[in-house]
PDB file of C-alpha atoms and ligand atoms in Angstrom:
ATOM      1  CA  UNK K   1     132.035 112.753 110.063  1.00 41.00           C
ATOM      2  CA  UNK K   2     129.594 110.131 108.869  1.00 63.00           C
ATOM      3  CA  UNK K   3     125.890 110.415 109.717  1.00 78.00           C
ATOM      4  CA  UNK K   4     123.772 107.410 110.572  1.00 88.00           C
ATOM      5  CA  UNK K   5     120.563 106.536 108.775  1.00 91.00           C
ATOM      6  CA  UNK K   6     118.262 107.580 111.614  1.00 91.00           C
ATOM      7  CA  UNK K   7     119.862 111.042 111.580  1.00 91.00           C
ATOM      8  CA  UNK K   8     119.574 111.300 107.798  1.00 93.00           C
ATOM      9  CA  UNK K   9     115.924 110.195 107.748  1.00 93.00           C
ATOM     10  CA  UNK K  10     115.126 112.489 110.669  1.00 90.00           C
ATOM     11  CA  UNK K  11     111.830 110.795 111.453  1.00 90.00           C
ATOM     12  CA  UNK K  12     110.751 110.262 107.836  1.00 94.00           C
ATOM     13  CA  UNK K  13     108.740 107.049 107.645  1.00 96.00           C
ATOM     14  CA  UNK K  14     107.947 106.961 103.950  1.00 97.00           C
ATOM     15  CA  UNK K  15     110.648 106.329 101.385  1.00 97.00           C
ATOM     16  CA  UNK K  16     109.510 106.969  97.807  1.00 98.00           C
ATOM     17  CA  UNK K  17     111.534 104.699  95.499  1.00 98.00           C
ATOM     18  CA  UNK K  18     112.062 106.347  92.123  1.00 98.00           C
ATOM     19  CA  UNK K  19     113.032 105.207  88.668  1.00 97.00           C
ATOM     20  CA  UNK K  20     113.757 108.340  86.667  1.00 96.00           C
ATOM     21  CA  UNK K  21     114.081 107.817  82.934  1.00 95.00           C
ATOM     22  CA  UNK K  22     114.218 111.472  81.928  1.00 95.00           C
ATOM     23  CA  UNK K  23     116.363 113.800  84.065  1.00 95.00           C
ATOM     24  CA  UNK K  24     114.119 116.712  83.036  1.00 96.00           C
ATOM     25  CA  UNK K  25     111.459 115.182  85.319  1.00 97.00           C
ATOM     26  CA  UNK K  26     113.754 115.225  88.372  1.00 97.00           C
ATOM     27  CA  UNK K  27     113.129 118.811  89.487  1.00 97.00           C
ATOM     28  CA  UNK K  28     109.318 118.756  89.220  1.00 98.00           C
ATOM     29  CA  UNK K  29     109.380 115.318  90.838  1.00 98.00           C
ATOM     30  CA  UNK K  30     111.367 116.645  93.801  1.00 98.00           C
ATOM     31  CA  UNK K  31     108.888 119.534  94.088  1.00 98.00           C
ATOM     32  CA  UNK K  32     105.900 117.167  94.020  1.00 98.00           C
ATOM     33  CA  UNK K  33     107.397 114.842  96.639  1.00 98.00           C
ATOM     34  CA  UNK K  34     108.478 117.657  98.952  1.00 97.00           C
ATOM     35  CA  UNK K  35     105.159 119.481  98.658  1.00 97.00           C
ATOM     36  CA  UNK K  36     103.396 116.193  99.429  1.00 97.00           C
ATOM     37  CA  UNK K  37     105.404 116.123 102.672  1.00 97.00           C
ATOM     38  CA  UNK K  38     108.068 113.542 101.788  1.00 97.00           C
ATOM     39  CA  UNK K  39     111.364 114.196 103.508  1.00 96.00           C
ATOM     40  CA  UNK K  40     113.476 111.604 101.747  1.00 97.00           C
ATOM     41  CA  UNK K  41     113.606 109.727  98.460  1.00 98.00           C
ATOM     42  CA  UNK K  42     115.588 106.932  96.889  1.00 98.00           C
ATOM     43  CA  UNK K  43     116.713 107.318  93.275  1.00 98.00           C
ATOM     44  CA  UNK K  44     117.411 103.883  91.832  1.00 98.00           C
ATOM     45  CA  UNK K  45     120.478 103.231  89.713  1.00 97.00           C
ATOM     46  CA  UNK K  46     118.435 101.464  87.081  1.00 95.00           C
ATOM     47  CA  UNK K  47     118.510 104.056  84.362  1.00 92.00           C
ATOM     48  CA  UNK K  48     121.400 105.689  82.550  1.00 91.00           C
ATOM     49  CA  UNK K  49     120.287 109.075  83.878  1.00 92.00           C
ATOM     50  CA  UNK K  50     119.962 108.049  87.524  1.00 95.00           C
ATOM     51  CA  UNK K  51     123.092 109.933  88.547  1.00 96.00           C
ATOM     52  CA  UNK K  52     121.962 113.139  86.895  1.00 96.00           C
ATOM     53  CA  UNK K  53     118.494 112.778  88.417  1.00 97.00           C
ATOM     54  CA  UNK K  54     120.030 112.197  91.845  1.00 97.00           C
ATOM     55  CA  UNK K  55     122.154 115.341  91.486  1.00 97.00           C
ATOM     56  CA  UNK K  56     119.151 117.467  90.595  1.00 97.00           C
ATOM     57  CA  UNK K  57     117.012 116.027  93.377  1.00 97.00           C
ATOM     58  CA  UNK K  58     119.774 116.370  95.974  1.00 96.00           C
ATOM     59  CA  UNK K  59     120.269 120.014  94.952  1.00 95.00           C
ATOM     60  CA  UNK K  60     116.545 120.667  95.470  1.00 92.00           C
ATOM     61  CA  UNK K  61     117.289 120.859  99.165  1.00 90.00           C
ATOM     62  CA  UNK K  62     113.903 119.767 100.497  1.00 91.00           C
ATOM     63  CA  UNK K  63     114.629 116.045 100.549  1.00 96.00           C
ATOM     64  CA  UNK K  64     117.312 113.726 101.927  1.00 96.00           C
ATOM     65  CA  UNK K  65     118.087 111.902  98.704  1.00 97.00           C
ATOM     66  CA  UNK K  66     119.713 108.498  98.597  1.00 97.00           C
ATOM     67  CA  UNK K  67     120.675 106.068  95.865  1.00 98.00           C
ATOM     68  CA  UNK K  68     118.920 102.748  95.389  1.00 98.00           C
ATOM     69  CA  UNK K  69     119.630  99.562  93.465  1.00 98.00           C
ATOM     70  CA  UNK K  70     123.316 100.054  94.223  1.00 98.00           C
ATOM     71  CA  UNK K  71     124.930  96.707  93.493  1.00 98.00           C
ATOM     72  CA  UNK K  72     128.639  97.557  93.097  1.00 98.00           C
ATOM     73  CA  UNK K  73     131.164  99.591  95.112  1.00 98.00           C
ATOM     74  CA  UNK K  74     131.768 101.712  92.035  1.00 97.00           C
ATOM     75  CA  UNK K  75     128.075 102.684  91.867  1.00 97.00           C
ATOM     76  CA  UNK K  76     128.230 103.605  95.552  1.00 97.00           C
ATOM     77  CA  UNK K  77     131.122 105.960  94.786  1.00 97.00           C
ATOM     78  CA  UNK K  78     129.249 107.568  91.904  1.00 97.00           C
ATOM     79  CA  UNK K  79     126.102 107.888  94.000  1.00 97.00           C
ATOM     80  CA  UNK K  80     127.894 109.687  96.814  1.00 97.00           C
ATOM     81  CA  UNK K  81     129.677 111.959  94.342  1.00 97.00           C
ATOM     82  CA  UNK K  82     126.242 112.852  92.941  1.00 96.00           C
ATOM     83  CA  UNK K  83     125.009 113.814  96.412  1.00 96.00           C
ATOM     84  CA  UNK K  84     123.494 110.625  97.839  1.00 97.00           C
ATOM     85  CA  UNK K  85     123.142 110.825 101.612  1.00 96.00           C
ATOM     86  CA  UNK K  86     122.413 107.118 101.940  1.00 97.00           C
ATOM     87  CA  UNK K  87     122.785 104.013  99.817  1.00 97.00           C
ATOM     88  CA  UNK K  88     120.219 101.227  99.412  1.00 98.00           C
ATOM     89  CA  UNK K  89     120.939  97.854  97.859  1.00 98.00           C
ATOM     90  CA  UNK K  90     118.500  95.110  96.892  1.00 98.00           C
ATOM     91  CA  UNK K  91     120.721  92.431  98.436  1.00 98.00           C
ATOM     92  CA  UNK K  92     123.626  91.945 100.791  1.00 98.00           C
ATOM     93  CA  UNK K  93     127.085  92.540  99.336  1.00 97.00           C
ATOM     94  CA  UNK K  94     130.073  92.939 101.689  1.00 97.00           C
ATOM     95  CA  UNK K  95     131.979  95.022  99.161  1.00 98.00           C
ATOM     96  CA  UNK K  96     129.165  97.534  98.775  1.00 98.00           C
ATOM     97  CA  UNK K  97     128.832  97.738 102.566  1.00 97.00           C
ATOM     98  CA  UNK K  98     132.603  98.212 103.003  1.00 97.00           C
ATOM     99  CA  UNK K  99     132.711 100.914 100.323  1.00 98.00           C
ATOM    100  CA  UNK K 100     129.865 102.823 101.975  1.00 97.00           C
ATOM    101  CA  UNK K 101     131.709 102.672 105.291  1.00 96.00           C
ATOM    102  CA  UNK K 102     134.813 104.020 103.632  1.00 97.00           C
ATOM    103  CA  UNK K 103     132.749 106.816 102.064  1.00 97.00           C
ATOM    104  CA  UNK K 104     131.077 107.576 105.390  1.00 96.00           C
ATOM    105  CA  UNK K 105     127.554 107.137 104.051  1.00 97.00           C
ATOM    106  CA  UNK K 106     124.819 105.033 105.698  1.00 96.00           C
ATOM    107  CA  UNK K 107     124.008 101.854 103.796  1.00 97.00           C
ATOM    108  CA  UNK K 108     120.747  99.892 103.892  1.00 97.00           C
ATOM    109  CA  UNK K 109     121.361  96.508 102.306  1.00 97.00           C
ATOM    110  CA  UNK K 110     118.518  94.221 101.348  1.00 98.00           C
ATOM    111  CA  UNK K 111     117.957  90.941 103.152  1.00 98.00           C
ATOM    112  CA  UNK K 112     115.367  88.228 102.632  1.00 98.00           C
ATOM    113  CA  UNK K 113     116.530  85.563 105.115  1.00 98.00           C
ATOM    114  CA  UNK K 114     117.772  85.300 108.705  1.00 97.00           C
ATOM    115  CA  UNK K 115     121.161  84.197 107.374  1.00 98.00           C
ATOM    116  CA  UNK K 116     121.578  87.409 105.393  1.00 98.00           C
ATOM    117  CA  UNK K 117     120.406  89.417 108.379  1.00 97.00           C
ATOM    118  CA  UNK K 118     123.039  87.747 110.572  1.00 97.00           C
ATOM    119  CA  UNK K 119     125.698  88.645 108.031  1.00 97.00           C
ATOM    120  CA  UNK K 120     124.579  92.277 108.222  1.00 97.00           C
ATOM    121  CA  UNK K 121     124.703  92.195 112.026  1.00 96.00           C
ATOM    122  CA  UNK K 122     128.177  90.671 111.955  1.00 96.00           C
ATOM    123  CA  UNK K 123     129.251  93.605 109.793  1.00 95.00           C
ATOM    124  CA  UNK K 124     127.934  96.025 112.402  1.00 94.00           C
ATOM    125  CA  UNK K 125     124.716  97.126 110.704  1.00 96.00           C
ATOM    126  CA  UNK K 126     121.470  97.591 112.590  1.00 94.00           C
ATOM    127  CA  UNK K 127     119.119  98.668 109.799  1.00 96.00           C
ATOM    128  CA  UNK K 128     118.269  96.572 106.759  1.00 97.00           C
ATOM    129  CA  UNK K 129     115.824  96.648 103.904  1.00 98.00           C
ATOM    130  CA  UNK K 130     113.567  93.583 103.670  1.00 98.00           C
ATOM    131  CA  UNK K 131     113.213  92.931  99.972  1.00 98.00           C
ATOM    132  CA  UNK K 132     111.068  91.972  98.120  1.00 98.00           C
ATOM    133  CA  UNK K 133     108.870  91.924 101.188  1.00 98.00           C
ATOM    134  CA  UNK K 134     105.423  91.285  99.698  1.00 98.00           C
ATOM    135  CA  UNK K 135     106.726  88.410  97.549  1.00 98.00           C
ATOM    136  CA  UNK K 136     108.393  86.672 100.474  1.00 98.00           C
ATOM    137  CA  UNK K 137     105.364  86.682 102.733  1.00 98.00           C
ATOM    138  CA  UNK K 138     104.738  90.304 103.635  1.00 98.00           C
ATOM    139  CA  UNK K 139     104.014  91.283 107.217  1.00 98.00           C
ATOM    140  CA  UNK K 140     104.041  87.705 108.508  1.00 97.00           C
ATOM    141  CA  UNK K 141     107.567  87.163 107.218  1.00 98.00           C
ATOM    142  CA  UNK K 142     108.730  90.550 108.459  1.00 98.00           C
ATOM    143  CA  UNK K 143     107.446  89.771 111.968  1.00 98.00           C
ATOM    144  CA  UNK K 144     109.053  86.336 111.943  1.00 97.00           C
ATOM    145  CA  UNK K 145     112.400  87.763 110.805  1.00 97.00           C
ATOM    146  CA  UNK K 146     112.257  90.591 113.342  1.00 97.00           C
ATOM    147  CA  UNK K 147     111.404  88.416 116.366  1.00 97.00           C
ATOM    148  CA  UNK K 148     114.900  87.019 117.067  1.00 97.00           C
ATOM    149  CA  UNK K 149     116.575  90.385 116.424  1.00 97.00           C
ATOM    150  CA  UNK K 150     114.845  92.951 118.649  1.00 95.00           C
ATOM    151  CA  UNK K 151     117.416  95.686 118.062  1.00 95.00           C
ATOM    152  CA  UNK K 152     117.278  95.601 114.268  1.00 96.00           C
ATOM    153  CA  UNK K 153     115.204  98.190 112.382  1.00 96.00           C
ATOM    154  CA  UNK K 154     113.660  97.297 109.046  1.00 97.00           C
ATOM    155  CA  UNK K 155     112.764  99.129 105.860  1.00 97.00           C
ATOM    156  CA  UNK K 156     110.279  96.796 104.138  1.00 98.00           C
ATOM    157  CA  UNK K 157     110.125  97.374 100.379  1.00 98.00           C
ATOM    158  CA  UNK K 158     108.880  95.546  97.322  1.00 98.00           C
ATOM    159  CA  UNK K 159     105.255  95.261  96.255  1.00 98.00           C
ATOM    160  CA  UNK K 160     103.892  97.571  98.964  1.00 98.00           C
ATOM    161  CA  UNK K 161     101.040  99.917  98.074  1.00 97.00           C
ATOM    162  CA  UNK K 162      98.794 102.309  99.959  1.00 97.00           C
ATOM    163  CA  UNK K 163      96.650  99.389 101.184  1.00 97.00           C
ATOM    164  CA  UNK K 164      99.520  97.568 102.897  1.00 97.00           C
ATOM    165  CA  UNK K 165     101.211 100.687 104.268  1.00 97.00           C
ATOM    166  CA  UNK K 166      99.356 101.025 107.609  1.00 97.00           C
ATOM    167  CA  UNK K 167     100.130  97.420 108.571  1.00 97.00           C
ATOM    168  CA  UNK K 168     103.865  97.867 108.073  1.00 98.00           C
ATOM    169  CA  UNK K 169     103.994 101.250 109.766  1.00 97.00           C
ATOM    170  CA  UNK K 170     102.315  99.793 112.841  1.00 97.00           C
ATOM    171  CA  UNK K 171     105.224  97.400 113.407  1.00 97.00           C
ATOM    172  CA  UNK K 172     107.607  98.566 116.117  1.00 95.00           C
ATOM    173  CA  UNK K 173     110.570  97.145 114.199  1.00 97.00           C
ATOM    174  CA  UNK K 174     109.830  99.182 111.067  1.00 97.00           C
ATOM    175  CA  UNK K 175     111.883 102.344 110.697  1.00 96.00           C
ATOM    176  CA  UNK K 176     110.420 103.391 107.336  1.00 97.00           C
ATOM    177  CA  UNK K 177     108.506 101.859 104.434  1.00 98.00           C
ATOM    178  CA  UNK K 178     109.783 102.038 100.881  1.00 98.00           C
ATOM    179  CA  UNK K 179     107.952 101.788  97.603  1.00 98.00           C
ATOM    180  CA  UNK K 180     107.381 103.124  94.149  1.00 98.00           C
ATOM    181  CA  UNK K 181     103.597 103.403  94.251  1.00 98.00           C
ATOM    182  CA  UNK K 182     103.664 107.144  95.023  1.00 98.00           C
ATOM    183  CA  UNK K 183     105.718 108.053  91.969  1.00 98.00           C
ATOM    184  CA  UNK K 184     105.867 105.438  89.246  1.00 98.00           C
ATOM    185  CA  UNK K 185     107.555 105.714  85.844  1.00 97.00           C
ATOM    186  CA  UNK K 186     104.014 105.900  84.392  1.00 98.00           C
ATOM    187  CA  UNK K 187     103.233 108.976  86.522  1.00 98.00           C
ATOM    188  CA  UNK K 188     106.471 110.556  85.325  1.00 97.00           C
ATOM    189  CA  UNK K 189     105.806 109.709  81.674  1.00 97.00           C
ATOM    190  CA  UNK K 190     102.413 111.415  81.956  1.00 97.00           C
ATOM    191  CA  UNK K 191     103.848 114.341  83.901  1.00 97.00           C
ATOM    192  CA  UNK K 192     101.225 113.636  86.548  1.00 98.00           C
ATOM    193  CA  UNK K 193     102.871 115.550  89.387  1.00 98.00           C
ATOM    194  CA  UNK K 194      99.559 116.414  91.102  1.00 98.00           C
ATOM    195  CA  UNK K 195      98.899 112.675  91.499  1.00 98.00           C
ATOM    196  CA  UNK K 196     102.435 112.092  92.834  1.00 98.00           C
ATOM    197  CA  UNK K 197     101.864 114.859  95.325  1.00 98.00           C
ATOM    198  CA  UNK K 198      98.458 113.452  96.313  1.00 98.00           C
ATOM    199  CA  UNK K 199      99.703 109.874  96.796  1.00 98.00           C
ATOM    200  CA  UNK K 200     102.747 111.114  98.704  1.00 98.00           C
ATOM    201  CA  UNK K 201     100.651 113.285 100.997  1.00 98.00           C
ATOM    202  CA  UNK K 202      98.293 110.371 101.664  1.00 97.00           C
ATOM    203  CA  UNK K 203     101.222 108.088 102.575  1.00 98.00           C
ATOM    204  CA  UNK K 204     102.900 110.725 104.734  1.00 97.00           C
ATOM    205  CA  UNK K 205      99.629 111.212 106.610  1.00 97.00           C
ATOM    206  CA  UNK K 206      99.461 107.510 107.390  1.00 94.00           C
ATOM    207  CA  UNK K 207     103.051 107.671 108.666  1.00 90.00           C
ATOM    208  CA  UNK K 208     102.503 110.754 110.821  1.00 91.00           C
ATOM    209  CA  UNK K 209     102.845 110.154 114.588  1.00 83.00           C
TER     210      UNK K 209
HETATM  211  C1  LIG W   1     113.074  98.676  95.142  1.00 88.20           C
HETATM  212  O1  LIG W   1     114.043  98.690  94.417  1.00 88.20           O
HETATM  213  O2  LIG W   1     113.155  98.953  96.334  1.00 88.20           O
HETATM  214  C2  LIG W   1     111.777  98.225  94.621  1.00 88.20           C
HETATM  215  O3  LIG W   1     111.735  98.121  93.252  1.00 88.20           O
HETATM  216  C3  LIG W   1     110.631  99.009  95.100  1.00 88.20           C
HETATM  217  O4  LIG W   1     109.644  98.115  95.136  1.00 88.20           O
HETATM  218  P1  LIG W   1     108.226  98.434  94.498  1.00 88.20           P
HETATM  219  O5  LIG W   1     108.496  98.999  93.102  1.00 88.20           O
HETATM  220  O6  LIG W   1     107.537  97.101  94.436  1.00 88.20           O
HETATM  221  O7  LIG W   1     107.570  99.407  95.389  1.00 88.20           O
END
């Protein structure tokens, strides 16, 4: 039976977005995120080792791990085979959405306009990523997009940092906030897991009820 996104996220309001270049960093990264209180994470399909990293992080057990930057149905298949419990895409692609349905995995496609949002609604979705939210006007744009669609939940992502986080989390329409600021490739290159843990814990605190 397929789960829906709200069930998978289970109240998590912070979605660390990860670009893992070295799969050896995946296990300590999962530890740092989980010990910082994160309950989910998105591993982007931007590196050749993303699948391996996703596998390791999914096996960690402490996080609901999804795949991000999924732009083809074939990537969605590989992501789910690697253990992804949800699929995130930067844009709206009917074939990716249809494949995720077939696989029984929740999909969060990216939208940046009302037209794209209406396409998602027509396809039966009720949760979308707004991407790249800070570049397209940030909170003001999110509010304007949300107003005509009161039942839609949003996952704003793109350019958000700790400073913008409280504003997004305060929006009723926001299910969760995504971003890479808690665990950047630079943190991973330095092996700075204490800082990943600290930034994650700070974000999770802001998102706590
Ligand atoms: C994504 O794929 O969701 C974004 O790259 C995350 O955006 P950020 O790196 O600006 O947080």
